[in-house]
Coordinates of N, CA and C and ligand atoms in Angstrom, one line a residue:
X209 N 171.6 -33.0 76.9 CA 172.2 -33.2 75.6 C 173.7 -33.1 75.7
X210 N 174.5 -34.2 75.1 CA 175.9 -33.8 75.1 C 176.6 -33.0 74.5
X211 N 177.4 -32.2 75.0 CA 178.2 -31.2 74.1 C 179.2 -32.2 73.3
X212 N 179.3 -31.9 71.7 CA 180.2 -32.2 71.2 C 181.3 -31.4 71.0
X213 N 182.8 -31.5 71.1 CA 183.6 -30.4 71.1 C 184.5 -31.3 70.1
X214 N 185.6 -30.1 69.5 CA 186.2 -30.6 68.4 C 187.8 -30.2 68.6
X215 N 188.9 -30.8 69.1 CA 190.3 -30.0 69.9 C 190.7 -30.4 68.1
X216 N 191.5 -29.4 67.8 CA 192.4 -28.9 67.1 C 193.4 -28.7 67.5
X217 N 194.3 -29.3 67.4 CA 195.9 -29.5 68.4 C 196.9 -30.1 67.6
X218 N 197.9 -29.8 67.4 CA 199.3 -30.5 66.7 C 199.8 -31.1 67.9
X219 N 199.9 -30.4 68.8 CA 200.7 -31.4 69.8 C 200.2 -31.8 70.7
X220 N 200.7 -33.3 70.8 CA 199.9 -34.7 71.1 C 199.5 -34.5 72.7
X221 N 201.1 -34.1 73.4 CA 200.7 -34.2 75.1 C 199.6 -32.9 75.5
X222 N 199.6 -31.8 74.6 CA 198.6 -30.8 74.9 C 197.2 -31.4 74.6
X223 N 197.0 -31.7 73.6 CA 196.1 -32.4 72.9 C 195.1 -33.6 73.7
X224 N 195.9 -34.3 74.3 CA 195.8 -35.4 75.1 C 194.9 -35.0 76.4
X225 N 195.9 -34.1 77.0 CA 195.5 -33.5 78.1 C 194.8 -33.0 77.9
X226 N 194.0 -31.8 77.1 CA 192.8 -31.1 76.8 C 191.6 -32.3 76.6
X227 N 191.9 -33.6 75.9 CA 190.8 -34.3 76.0 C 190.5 -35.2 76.7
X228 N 191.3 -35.0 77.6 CA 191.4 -36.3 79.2 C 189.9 -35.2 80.1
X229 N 190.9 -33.9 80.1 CA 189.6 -33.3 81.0 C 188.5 -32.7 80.4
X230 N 188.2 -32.9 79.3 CA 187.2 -32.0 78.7 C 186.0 -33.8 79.0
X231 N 186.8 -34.8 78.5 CA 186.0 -35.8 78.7 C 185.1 -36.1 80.2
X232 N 186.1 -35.9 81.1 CA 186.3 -36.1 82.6 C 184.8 -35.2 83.4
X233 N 185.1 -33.7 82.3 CA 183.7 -32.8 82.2 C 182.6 -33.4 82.2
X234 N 182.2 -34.6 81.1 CA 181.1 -34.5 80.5 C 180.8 -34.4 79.1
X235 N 182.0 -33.4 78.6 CA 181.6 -33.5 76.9 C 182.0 -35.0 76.1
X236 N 181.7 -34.5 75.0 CA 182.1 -35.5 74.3 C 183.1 -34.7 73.3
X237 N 184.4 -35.5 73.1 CA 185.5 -35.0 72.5 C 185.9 -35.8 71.2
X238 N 186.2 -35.0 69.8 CA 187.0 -35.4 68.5 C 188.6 -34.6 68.9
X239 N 189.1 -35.1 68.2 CA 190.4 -34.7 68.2 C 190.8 -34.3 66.8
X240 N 191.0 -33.7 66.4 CA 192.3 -33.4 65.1 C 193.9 -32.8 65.4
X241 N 194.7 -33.2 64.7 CA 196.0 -33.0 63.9 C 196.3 -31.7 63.4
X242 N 195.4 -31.3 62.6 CA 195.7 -30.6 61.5 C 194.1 -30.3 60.7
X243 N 194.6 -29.0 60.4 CA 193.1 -28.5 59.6 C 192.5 -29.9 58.5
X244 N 193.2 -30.1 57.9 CA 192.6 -30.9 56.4 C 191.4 -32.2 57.5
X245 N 192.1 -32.8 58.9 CA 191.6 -33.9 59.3 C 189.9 -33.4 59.9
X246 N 190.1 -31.4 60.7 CA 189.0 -31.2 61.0 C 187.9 -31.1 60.4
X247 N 188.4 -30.7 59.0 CA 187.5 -30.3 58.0 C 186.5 -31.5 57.6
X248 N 187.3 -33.1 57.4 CA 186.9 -34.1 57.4 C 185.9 -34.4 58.7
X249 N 186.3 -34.2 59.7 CA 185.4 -34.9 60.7 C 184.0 -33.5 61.3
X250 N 184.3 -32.4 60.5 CA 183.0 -31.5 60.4 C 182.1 -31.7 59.6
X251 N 182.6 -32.6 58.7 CA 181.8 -32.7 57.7 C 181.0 -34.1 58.2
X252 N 181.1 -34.8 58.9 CA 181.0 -35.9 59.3 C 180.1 -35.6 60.2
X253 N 180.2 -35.4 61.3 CA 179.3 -34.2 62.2 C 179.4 -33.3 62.8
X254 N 178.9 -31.6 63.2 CA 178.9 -30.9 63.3 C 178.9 -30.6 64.4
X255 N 180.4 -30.3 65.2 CA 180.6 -29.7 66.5 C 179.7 -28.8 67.0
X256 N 179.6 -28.5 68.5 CA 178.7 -28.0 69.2 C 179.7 -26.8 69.0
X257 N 181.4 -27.0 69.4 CA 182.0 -25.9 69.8 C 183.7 -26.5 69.3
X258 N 184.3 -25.6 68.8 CA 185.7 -25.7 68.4 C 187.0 -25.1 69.3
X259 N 187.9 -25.9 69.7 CA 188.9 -25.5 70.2 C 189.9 -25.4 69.9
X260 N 190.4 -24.1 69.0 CA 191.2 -24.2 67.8 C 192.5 -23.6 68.1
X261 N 193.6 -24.5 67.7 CA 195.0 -24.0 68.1 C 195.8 -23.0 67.4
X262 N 196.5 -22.0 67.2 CA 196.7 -21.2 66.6 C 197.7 -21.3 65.5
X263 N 198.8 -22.2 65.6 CA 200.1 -22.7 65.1 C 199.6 -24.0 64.6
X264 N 198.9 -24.5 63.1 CA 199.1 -25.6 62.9 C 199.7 -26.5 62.0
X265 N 200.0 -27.8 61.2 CA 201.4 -27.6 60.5 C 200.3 -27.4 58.7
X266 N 199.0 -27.7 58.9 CA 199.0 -27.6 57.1 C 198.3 -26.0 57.0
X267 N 197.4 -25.3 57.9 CA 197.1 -24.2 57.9 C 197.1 -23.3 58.9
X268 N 197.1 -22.0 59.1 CA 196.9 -21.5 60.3 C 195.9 -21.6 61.5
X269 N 195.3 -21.7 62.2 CA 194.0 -21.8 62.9 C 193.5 -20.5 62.5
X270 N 193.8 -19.1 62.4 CA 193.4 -18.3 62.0 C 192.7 -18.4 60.8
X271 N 193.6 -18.5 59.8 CA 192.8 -18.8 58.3 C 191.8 -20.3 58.7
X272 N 192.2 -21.0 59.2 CA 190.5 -21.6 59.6 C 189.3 -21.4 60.2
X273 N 190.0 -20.4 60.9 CA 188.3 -20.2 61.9 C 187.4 -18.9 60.9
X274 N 188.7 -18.3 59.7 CA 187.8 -17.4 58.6 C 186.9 -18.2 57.7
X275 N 187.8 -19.3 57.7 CA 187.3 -20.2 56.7 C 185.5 -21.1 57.2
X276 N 185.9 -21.4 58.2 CA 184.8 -21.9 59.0 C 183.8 -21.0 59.1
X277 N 183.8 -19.4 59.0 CA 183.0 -18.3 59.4 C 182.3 -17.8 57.8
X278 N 183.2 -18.3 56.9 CA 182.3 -18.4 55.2 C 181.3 -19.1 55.2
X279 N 181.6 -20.4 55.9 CA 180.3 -21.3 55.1 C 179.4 -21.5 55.6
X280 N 177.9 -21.6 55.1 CA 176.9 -21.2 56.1 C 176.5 -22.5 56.7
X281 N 177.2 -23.5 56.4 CA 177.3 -24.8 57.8 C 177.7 -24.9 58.8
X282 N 178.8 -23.9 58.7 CA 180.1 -23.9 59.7 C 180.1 -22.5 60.4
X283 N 179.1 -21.5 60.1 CA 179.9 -20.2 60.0 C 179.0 -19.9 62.0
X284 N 178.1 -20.6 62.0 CA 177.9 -20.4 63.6 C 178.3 -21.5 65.1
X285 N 179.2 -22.4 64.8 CA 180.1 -22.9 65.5 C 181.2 -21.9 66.2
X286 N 181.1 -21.7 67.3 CA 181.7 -21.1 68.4 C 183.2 -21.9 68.5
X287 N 183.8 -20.6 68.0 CA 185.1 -21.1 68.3 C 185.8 -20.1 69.4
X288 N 186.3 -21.5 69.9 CA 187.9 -20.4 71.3 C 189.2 -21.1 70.6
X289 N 190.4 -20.1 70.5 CA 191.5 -20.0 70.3 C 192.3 -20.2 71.1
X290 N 193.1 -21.6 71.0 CA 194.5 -21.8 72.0 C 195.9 -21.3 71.5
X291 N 196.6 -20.5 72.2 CA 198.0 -19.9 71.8 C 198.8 -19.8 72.4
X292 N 200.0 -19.8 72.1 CA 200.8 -19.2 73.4 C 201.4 -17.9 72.9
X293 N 200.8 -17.0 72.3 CA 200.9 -15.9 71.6 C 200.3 -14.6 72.9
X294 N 200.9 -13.9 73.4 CA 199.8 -13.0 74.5 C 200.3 -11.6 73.9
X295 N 200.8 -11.5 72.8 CA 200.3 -9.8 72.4 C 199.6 -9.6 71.8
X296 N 198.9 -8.5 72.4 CA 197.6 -7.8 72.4 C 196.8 -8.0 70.7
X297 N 198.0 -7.6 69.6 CA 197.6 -7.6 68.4 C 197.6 -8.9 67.7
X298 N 197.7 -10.4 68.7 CA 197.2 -10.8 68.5 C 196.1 -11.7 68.7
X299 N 196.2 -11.4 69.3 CA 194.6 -11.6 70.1 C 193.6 -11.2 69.4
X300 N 193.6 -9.9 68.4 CA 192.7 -9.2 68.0 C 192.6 -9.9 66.4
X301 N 193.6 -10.5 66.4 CA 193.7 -11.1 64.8 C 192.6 -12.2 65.0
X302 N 192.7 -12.8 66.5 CA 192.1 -14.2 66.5 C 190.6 -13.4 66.6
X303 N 190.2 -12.4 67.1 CA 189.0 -12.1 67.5 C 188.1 -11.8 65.9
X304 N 189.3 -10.6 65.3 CA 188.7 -11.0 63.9 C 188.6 -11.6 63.5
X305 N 189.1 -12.7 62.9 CA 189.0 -14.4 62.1 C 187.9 -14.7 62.6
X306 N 186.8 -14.0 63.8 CA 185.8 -14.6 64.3 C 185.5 -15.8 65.4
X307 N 186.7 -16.0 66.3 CA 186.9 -16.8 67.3 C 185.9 -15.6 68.4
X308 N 185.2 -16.5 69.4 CA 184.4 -16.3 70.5 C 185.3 -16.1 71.6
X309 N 186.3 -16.4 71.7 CA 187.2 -16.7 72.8 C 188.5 -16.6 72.7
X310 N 189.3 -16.6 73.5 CA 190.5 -16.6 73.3 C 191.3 -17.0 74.4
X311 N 192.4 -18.1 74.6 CA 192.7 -18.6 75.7 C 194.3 -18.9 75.3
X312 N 195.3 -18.3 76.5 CA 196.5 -18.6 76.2 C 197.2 -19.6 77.1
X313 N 198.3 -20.2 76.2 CA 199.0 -21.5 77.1 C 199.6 -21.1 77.9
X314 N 200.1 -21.7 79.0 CA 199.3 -22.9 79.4 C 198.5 -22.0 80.0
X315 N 197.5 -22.9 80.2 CA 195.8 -22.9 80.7 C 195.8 -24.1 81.6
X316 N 195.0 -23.9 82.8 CA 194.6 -24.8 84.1 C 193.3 -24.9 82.6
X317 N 193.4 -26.1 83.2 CA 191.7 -27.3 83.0 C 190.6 -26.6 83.0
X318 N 190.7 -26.1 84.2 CA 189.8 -25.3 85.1 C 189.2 -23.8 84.2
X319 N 190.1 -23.3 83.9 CA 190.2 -22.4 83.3 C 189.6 -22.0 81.7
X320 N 189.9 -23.6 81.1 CA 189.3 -24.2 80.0 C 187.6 -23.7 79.9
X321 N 187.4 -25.0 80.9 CA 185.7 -25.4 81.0 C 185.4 -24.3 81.4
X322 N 185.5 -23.4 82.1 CA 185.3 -22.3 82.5 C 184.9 -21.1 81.1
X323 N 185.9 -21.1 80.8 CA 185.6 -20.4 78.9 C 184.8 -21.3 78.3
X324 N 184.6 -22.4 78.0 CA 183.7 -23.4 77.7 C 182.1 -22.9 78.0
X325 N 182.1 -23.1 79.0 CA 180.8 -22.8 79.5 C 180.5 -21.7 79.0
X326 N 181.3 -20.3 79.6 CA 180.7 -19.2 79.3 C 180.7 -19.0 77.6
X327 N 181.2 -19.5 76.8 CA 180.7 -19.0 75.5 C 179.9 -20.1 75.6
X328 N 179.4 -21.2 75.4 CA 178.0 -21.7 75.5 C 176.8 -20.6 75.8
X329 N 177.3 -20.6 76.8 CA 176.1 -19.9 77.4 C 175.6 -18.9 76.6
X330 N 176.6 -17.9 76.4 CA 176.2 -16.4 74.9 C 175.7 -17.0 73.8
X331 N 176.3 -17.9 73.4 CA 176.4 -18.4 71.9 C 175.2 -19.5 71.9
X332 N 174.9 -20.3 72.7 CA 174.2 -22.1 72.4 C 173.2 -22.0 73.4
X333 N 172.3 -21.0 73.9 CA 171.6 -21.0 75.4 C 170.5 -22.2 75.5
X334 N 170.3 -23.0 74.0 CA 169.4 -23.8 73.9 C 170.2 -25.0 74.7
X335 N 171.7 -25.6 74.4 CA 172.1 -26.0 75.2 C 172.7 -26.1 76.9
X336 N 171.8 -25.1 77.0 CA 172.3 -25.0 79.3 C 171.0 -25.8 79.5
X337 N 171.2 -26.0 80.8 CA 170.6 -27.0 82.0 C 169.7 -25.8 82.5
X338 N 169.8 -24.7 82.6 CA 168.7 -24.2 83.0 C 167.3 -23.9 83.3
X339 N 166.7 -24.2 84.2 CA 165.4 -24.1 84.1 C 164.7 -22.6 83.7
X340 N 163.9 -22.8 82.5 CA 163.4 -21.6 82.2 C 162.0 -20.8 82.1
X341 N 161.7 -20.2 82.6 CA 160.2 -19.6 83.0 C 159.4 -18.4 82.7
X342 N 158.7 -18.7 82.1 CA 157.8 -17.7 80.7 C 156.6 -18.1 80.8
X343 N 155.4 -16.9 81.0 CA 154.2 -17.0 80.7 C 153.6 -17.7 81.5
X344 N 153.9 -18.1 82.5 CA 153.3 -19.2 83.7 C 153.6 -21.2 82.9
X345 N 154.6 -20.6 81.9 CA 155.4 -22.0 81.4 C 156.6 -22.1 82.1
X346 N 156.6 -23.3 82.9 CA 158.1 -23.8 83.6 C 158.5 -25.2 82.8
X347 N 160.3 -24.5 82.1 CA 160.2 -25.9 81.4 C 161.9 -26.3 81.7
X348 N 161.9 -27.7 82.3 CA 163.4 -28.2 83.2 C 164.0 -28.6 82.1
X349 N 165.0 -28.6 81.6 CA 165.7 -29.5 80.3 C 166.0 -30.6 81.6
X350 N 166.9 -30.3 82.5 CA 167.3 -31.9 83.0 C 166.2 -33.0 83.5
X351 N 165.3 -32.2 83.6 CA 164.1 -33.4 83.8 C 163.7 -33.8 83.1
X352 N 163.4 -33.0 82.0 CA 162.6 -32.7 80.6 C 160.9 -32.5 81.0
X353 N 160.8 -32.0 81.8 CA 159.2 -31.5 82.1 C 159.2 -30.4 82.5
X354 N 157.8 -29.9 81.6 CA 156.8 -28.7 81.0 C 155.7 -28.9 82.3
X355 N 155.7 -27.5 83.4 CA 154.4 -27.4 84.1 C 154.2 -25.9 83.7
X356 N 152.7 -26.2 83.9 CA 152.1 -24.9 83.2 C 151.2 -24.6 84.6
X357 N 151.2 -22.8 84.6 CA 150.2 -22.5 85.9 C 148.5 -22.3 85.3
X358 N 147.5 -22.3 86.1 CA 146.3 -22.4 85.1 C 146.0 -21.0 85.9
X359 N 146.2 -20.0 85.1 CA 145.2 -18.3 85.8 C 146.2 -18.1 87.0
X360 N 145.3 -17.6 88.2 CA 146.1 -17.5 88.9 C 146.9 -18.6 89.9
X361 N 146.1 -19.9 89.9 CA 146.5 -20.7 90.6 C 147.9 -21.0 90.4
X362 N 148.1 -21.7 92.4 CA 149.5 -21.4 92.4 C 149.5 -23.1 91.7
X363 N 149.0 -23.8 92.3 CA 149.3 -25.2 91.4 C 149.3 -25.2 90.3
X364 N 150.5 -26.3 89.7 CA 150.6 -26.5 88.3 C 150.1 -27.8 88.0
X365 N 149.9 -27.7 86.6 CA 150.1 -28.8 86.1 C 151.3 -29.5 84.9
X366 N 151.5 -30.8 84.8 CA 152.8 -31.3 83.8 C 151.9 -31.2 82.4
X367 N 152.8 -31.2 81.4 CA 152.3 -30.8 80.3 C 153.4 -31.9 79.6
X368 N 152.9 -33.2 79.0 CA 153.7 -34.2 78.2 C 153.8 -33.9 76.9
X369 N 155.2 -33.9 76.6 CA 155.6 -33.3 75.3 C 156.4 -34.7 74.5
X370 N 156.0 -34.5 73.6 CA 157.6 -35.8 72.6 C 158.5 -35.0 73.0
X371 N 159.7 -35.7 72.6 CA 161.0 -34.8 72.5 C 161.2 -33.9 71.4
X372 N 160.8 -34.2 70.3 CA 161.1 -33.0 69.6 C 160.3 -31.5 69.8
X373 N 159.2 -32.2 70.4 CA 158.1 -30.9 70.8 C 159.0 -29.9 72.0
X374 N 159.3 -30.8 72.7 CA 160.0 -30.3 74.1 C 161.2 -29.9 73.4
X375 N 162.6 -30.1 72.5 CA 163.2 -29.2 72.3 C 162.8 -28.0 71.6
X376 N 161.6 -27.8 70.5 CA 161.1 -27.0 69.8 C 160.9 -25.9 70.9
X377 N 160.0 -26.6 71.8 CA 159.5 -25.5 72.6 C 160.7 -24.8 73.6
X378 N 161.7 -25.6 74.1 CA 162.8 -24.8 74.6 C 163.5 -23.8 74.0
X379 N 163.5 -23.7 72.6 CA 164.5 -23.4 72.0 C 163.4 -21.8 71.7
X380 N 162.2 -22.1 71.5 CA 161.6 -20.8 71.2 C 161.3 -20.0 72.6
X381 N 161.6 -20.9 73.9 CA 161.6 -19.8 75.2 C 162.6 -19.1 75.4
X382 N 163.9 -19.9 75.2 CA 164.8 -19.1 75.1 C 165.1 -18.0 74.6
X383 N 164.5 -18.3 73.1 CA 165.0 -17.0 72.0 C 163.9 -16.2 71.9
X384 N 162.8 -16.3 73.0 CA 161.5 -15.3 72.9 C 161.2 -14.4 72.5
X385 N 160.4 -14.1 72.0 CA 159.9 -12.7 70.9 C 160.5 -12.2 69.6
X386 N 161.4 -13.2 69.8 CA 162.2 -13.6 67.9 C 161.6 -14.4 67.5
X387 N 161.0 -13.4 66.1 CA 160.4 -14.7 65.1 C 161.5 -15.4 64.3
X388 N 161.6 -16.6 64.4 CA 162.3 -17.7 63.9 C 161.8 -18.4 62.3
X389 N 162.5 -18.3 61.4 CA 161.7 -19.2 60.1 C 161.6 -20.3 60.2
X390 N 160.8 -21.5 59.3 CA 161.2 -22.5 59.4 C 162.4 -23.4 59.0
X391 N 163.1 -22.8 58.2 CA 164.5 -23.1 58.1 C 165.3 -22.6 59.3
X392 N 165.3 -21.8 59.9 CA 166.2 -21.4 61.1 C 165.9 -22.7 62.0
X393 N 164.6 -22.9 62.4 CA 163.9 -23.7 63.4 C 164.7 -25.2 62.8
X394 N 164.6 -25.6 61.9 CA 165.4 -26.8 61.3 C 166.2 -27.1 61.6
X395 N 167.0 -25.9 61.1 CA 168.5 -25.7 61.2 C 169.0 -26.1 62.9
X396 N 168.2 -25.9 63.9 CA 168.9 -25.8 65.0 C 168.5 -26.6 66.2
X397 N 166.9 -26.8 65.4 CA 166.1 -27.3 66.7 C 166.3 -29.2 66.2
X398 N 166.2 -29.3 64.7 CA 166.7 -30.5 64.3 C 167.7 -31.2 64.2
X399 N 168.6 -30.3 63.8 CA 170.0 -30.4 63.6 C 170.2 -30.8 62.1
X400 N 171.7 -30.9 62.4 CA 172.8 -30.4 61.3 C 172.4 -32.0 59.8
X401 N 172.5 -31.7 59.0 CA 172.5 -33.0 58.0 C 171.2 -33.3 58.1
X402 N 169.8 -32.5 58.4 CA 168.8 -33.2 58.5 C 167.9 -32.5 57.1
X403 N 167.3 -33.4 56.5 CA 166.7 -33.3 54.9 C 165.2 -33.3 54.9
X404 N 164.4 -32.3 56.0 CA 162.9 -32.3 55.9 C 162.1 -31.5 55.6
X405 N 161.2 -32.0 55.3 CA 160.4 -30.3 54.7 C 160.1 -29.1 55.7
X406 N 159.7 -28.0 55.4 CA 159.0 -26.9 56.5 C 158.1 -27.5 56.9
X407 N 157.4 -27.9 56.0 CA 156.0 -28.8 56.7 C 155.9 -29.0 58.1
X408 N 157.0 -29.6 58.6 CA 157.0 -30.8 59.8 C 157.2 -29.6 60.7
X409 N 157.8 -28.7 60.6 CA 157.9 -27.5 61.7 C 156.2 -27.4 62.1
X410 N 155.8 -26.9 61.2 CA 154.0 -26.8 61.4 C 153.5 -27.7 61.9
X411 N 153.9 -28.8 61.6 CA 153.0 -30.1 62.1 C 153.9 -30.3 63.3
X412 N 154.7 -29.8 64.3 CA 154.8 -30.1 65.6 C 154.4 -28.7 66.2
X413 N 154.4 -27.8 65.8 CA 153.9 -26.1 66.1 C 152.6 -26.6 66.3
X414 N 151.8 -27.6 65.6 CA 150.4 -27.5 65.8 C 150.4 -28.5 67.1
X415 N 151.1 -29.6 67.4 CA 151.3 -30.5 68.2 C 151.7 -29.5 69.6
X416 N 152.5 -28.6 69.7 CA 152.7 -27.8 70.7 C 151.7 -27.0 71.4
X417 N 151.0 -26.5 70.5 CA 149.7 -25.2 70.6 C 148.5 -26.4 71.2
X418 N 148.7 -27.4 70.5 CA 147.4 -28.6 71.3 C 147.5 -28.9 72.9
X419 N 149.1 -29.3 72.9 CA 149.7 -29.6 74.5 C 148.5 -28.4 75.5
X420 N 149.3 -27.2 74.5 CA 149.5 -25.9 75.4 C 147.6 -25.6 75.8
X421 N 147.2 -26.0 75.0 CA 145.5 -25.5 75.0 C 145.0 -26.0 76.6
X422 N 145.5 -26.8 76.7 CA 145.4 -27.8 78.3 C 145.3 -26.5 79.5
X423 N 146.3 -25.7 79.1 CA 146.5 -24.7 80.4 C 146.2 -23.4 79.6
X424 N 145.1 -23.6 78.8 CA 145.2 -22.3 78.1 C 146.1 -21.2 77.7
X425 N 147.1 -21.5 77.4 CA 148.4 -21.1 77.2 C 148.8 -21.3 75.5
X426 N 148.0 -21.8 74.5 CA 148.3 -22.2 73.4 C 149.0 -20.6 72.6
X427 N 148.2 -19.6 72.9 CA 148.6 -18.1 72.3 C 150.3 -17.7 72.3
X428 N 150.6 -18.3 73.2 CA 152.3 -17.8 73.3 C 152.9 -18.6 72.0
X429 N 152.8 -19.6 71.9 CA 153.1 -19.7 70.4 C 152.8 -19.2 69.3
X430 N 153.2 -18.3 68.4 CA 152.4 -17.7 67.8 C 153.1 -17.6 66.1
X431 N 152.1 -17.6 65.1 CA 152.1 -17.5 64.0 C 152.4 -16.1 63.2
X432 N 153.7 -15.9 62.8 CA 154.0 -14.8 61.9 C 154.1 -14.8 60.3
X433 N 152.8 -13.9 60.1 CA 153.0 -14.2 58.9 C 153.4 -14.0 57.8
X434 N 154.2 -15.2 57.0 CA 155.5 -14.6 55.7 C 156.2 -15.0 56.5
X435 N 156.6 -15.2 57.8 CA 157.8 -15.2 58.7 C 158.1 -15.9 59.5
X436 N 157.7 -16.9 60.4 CA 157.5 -18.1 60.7 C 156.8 -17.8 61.8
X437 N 157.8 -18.7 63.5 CA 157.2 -18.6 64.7 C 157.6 -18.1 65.9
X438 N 157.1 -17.1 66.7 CA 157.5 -17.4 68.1 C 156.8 -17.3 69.1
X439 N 157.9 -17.5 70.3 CA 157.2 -17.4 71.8 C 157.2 -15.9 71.9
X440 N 155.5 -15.6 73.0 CA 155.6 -14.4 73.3 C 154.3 -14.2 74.3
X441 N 154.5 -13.3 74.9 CA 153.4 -13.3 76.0 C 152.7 -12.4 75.9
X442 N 153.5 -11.7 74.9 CA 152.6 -9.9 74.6 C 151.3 -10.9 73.6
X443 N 150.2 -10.4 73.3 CA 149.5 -10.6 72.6 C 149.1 -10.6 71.2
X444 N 148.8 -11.5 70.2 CA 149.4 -11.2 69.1 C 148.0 -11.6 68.0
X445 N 147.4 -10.3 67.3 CA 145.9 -10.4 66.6 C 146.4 -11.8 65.7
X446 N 147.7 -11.9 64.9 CA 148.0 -12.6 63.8 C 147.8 -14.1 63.8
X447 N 147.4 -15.0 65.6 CA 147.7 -16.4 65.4 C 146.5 -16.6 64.8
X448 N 147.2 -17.8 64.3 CA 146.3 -18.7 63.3 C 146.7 -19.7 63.3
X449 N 146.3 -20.3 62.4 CA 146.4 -22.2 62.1 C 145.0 -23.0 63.2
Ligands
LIG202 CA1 200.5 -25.9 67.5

């Protein structure tokens, strides 16, 4: 999946440069000017991650990243803070306003993606490459294949998912033994601007638990009730459907 990032920069040769190598990375890069332009192109689509400059000419990046931390569209976008500001108090300003990060000019490239990654990683774990392994479930995002172990055997077998099954299902190994609602599940596994009922959560939850029946494994998905769904290996009297 590509990371979308969003540089917030007044000045053009910093600006430039931040999205020469951020591109060069792999991501995919917006640029803005100025608060009023990001607000516009968030609204348009919804960054994976913001890289917000601290000096800009219509608002502060501070009062933006509070502003961005109000609205409950915006308010879980990971922001890192570029400055050329290095005392201590303020740093702490940027930390309160709710910035994830904080990075002072000049900054190597290197240095960048490096902060990049690591708040991904805390903040977006549904987005890593990592292969992840639960329950005798092995599931590759870069492959995109699910093998399951059957008992003890050491052979597996592949387990064919749609795509949305297969992010559903990544996203609840990750966050394992959190029950998730079906609005959260929407919210994250579908993404941003999407207009569907809860319904459709259940009707790929049931699509999942079918896959999973194959390796007898369907129980780790599991039904909470009043409260939606999660992964879990502990045992759980409540599934149903
Ligand atoms: Ca600036």
């Amino acid at each position: 999946m590509t990371v979308k990032l969003l540089v917030v920069e007044d000045e053009p040769a910093i600006q430039e440069l931040i999205a020469m190598n951020l591109k060069q990375a792999g991501y995919s890069v917006l640029c803005a000017n100025d608060v009023t332009t990001a607000i516009k192109l968030c609204n348009e689509v919804l960054p994976d991650l913001i890289l917000l400059d601290w000096m800009l000419p219509d608002m502060s990046g501070v009062d933006f990243a509070k502003k961005l931390r109000r609205e409950a569209r915006t308010k879980d976008i990971p922001i890192i803070m570029l400055t050329a500001r290095t005392q201590e108090s303020d740093k702490i300003t940027g930390l309160d306003a709710g910035a994830d990060d904080y990075i002072t000019k000049p900054f190597s490239p290197r240095e960048l993606i490096a902060r990049i990654k690591a708040v991904m990683r805390r903040r977006l774990p549904e987005m890593s490459d990592e292969i992840i392994e639960i329950g005798g479930l092995k599931l590759d995002p870069v492959m995109h294949r699910v093998h399951a172990q059957i008992g003890n055997d050491p052979q597996s077998i592949e387990l064919f998912l749609g795509p949305t099954e297969f992010r559903l299902l990544h996203f609840l190994m990750i966050y394992k033994e959190r029950v998730h609602t079906r609005a959260h599940l929407l919210d994250r596994v579908w993404g941003d601007h999407v207009f569907i009922e809860d319904r459709t959560v259940d009707v790929h939850i049931r699509r999942i638990r079918k896959i999973l029946e194959a390796a007898g494994k369907e129980n780790l998905v599991q039904t909470v009730r009043g409260a939606g769904y999660r992964f879990s290996v502990e045992k759980n009297d409540e599934v149903a459907d």
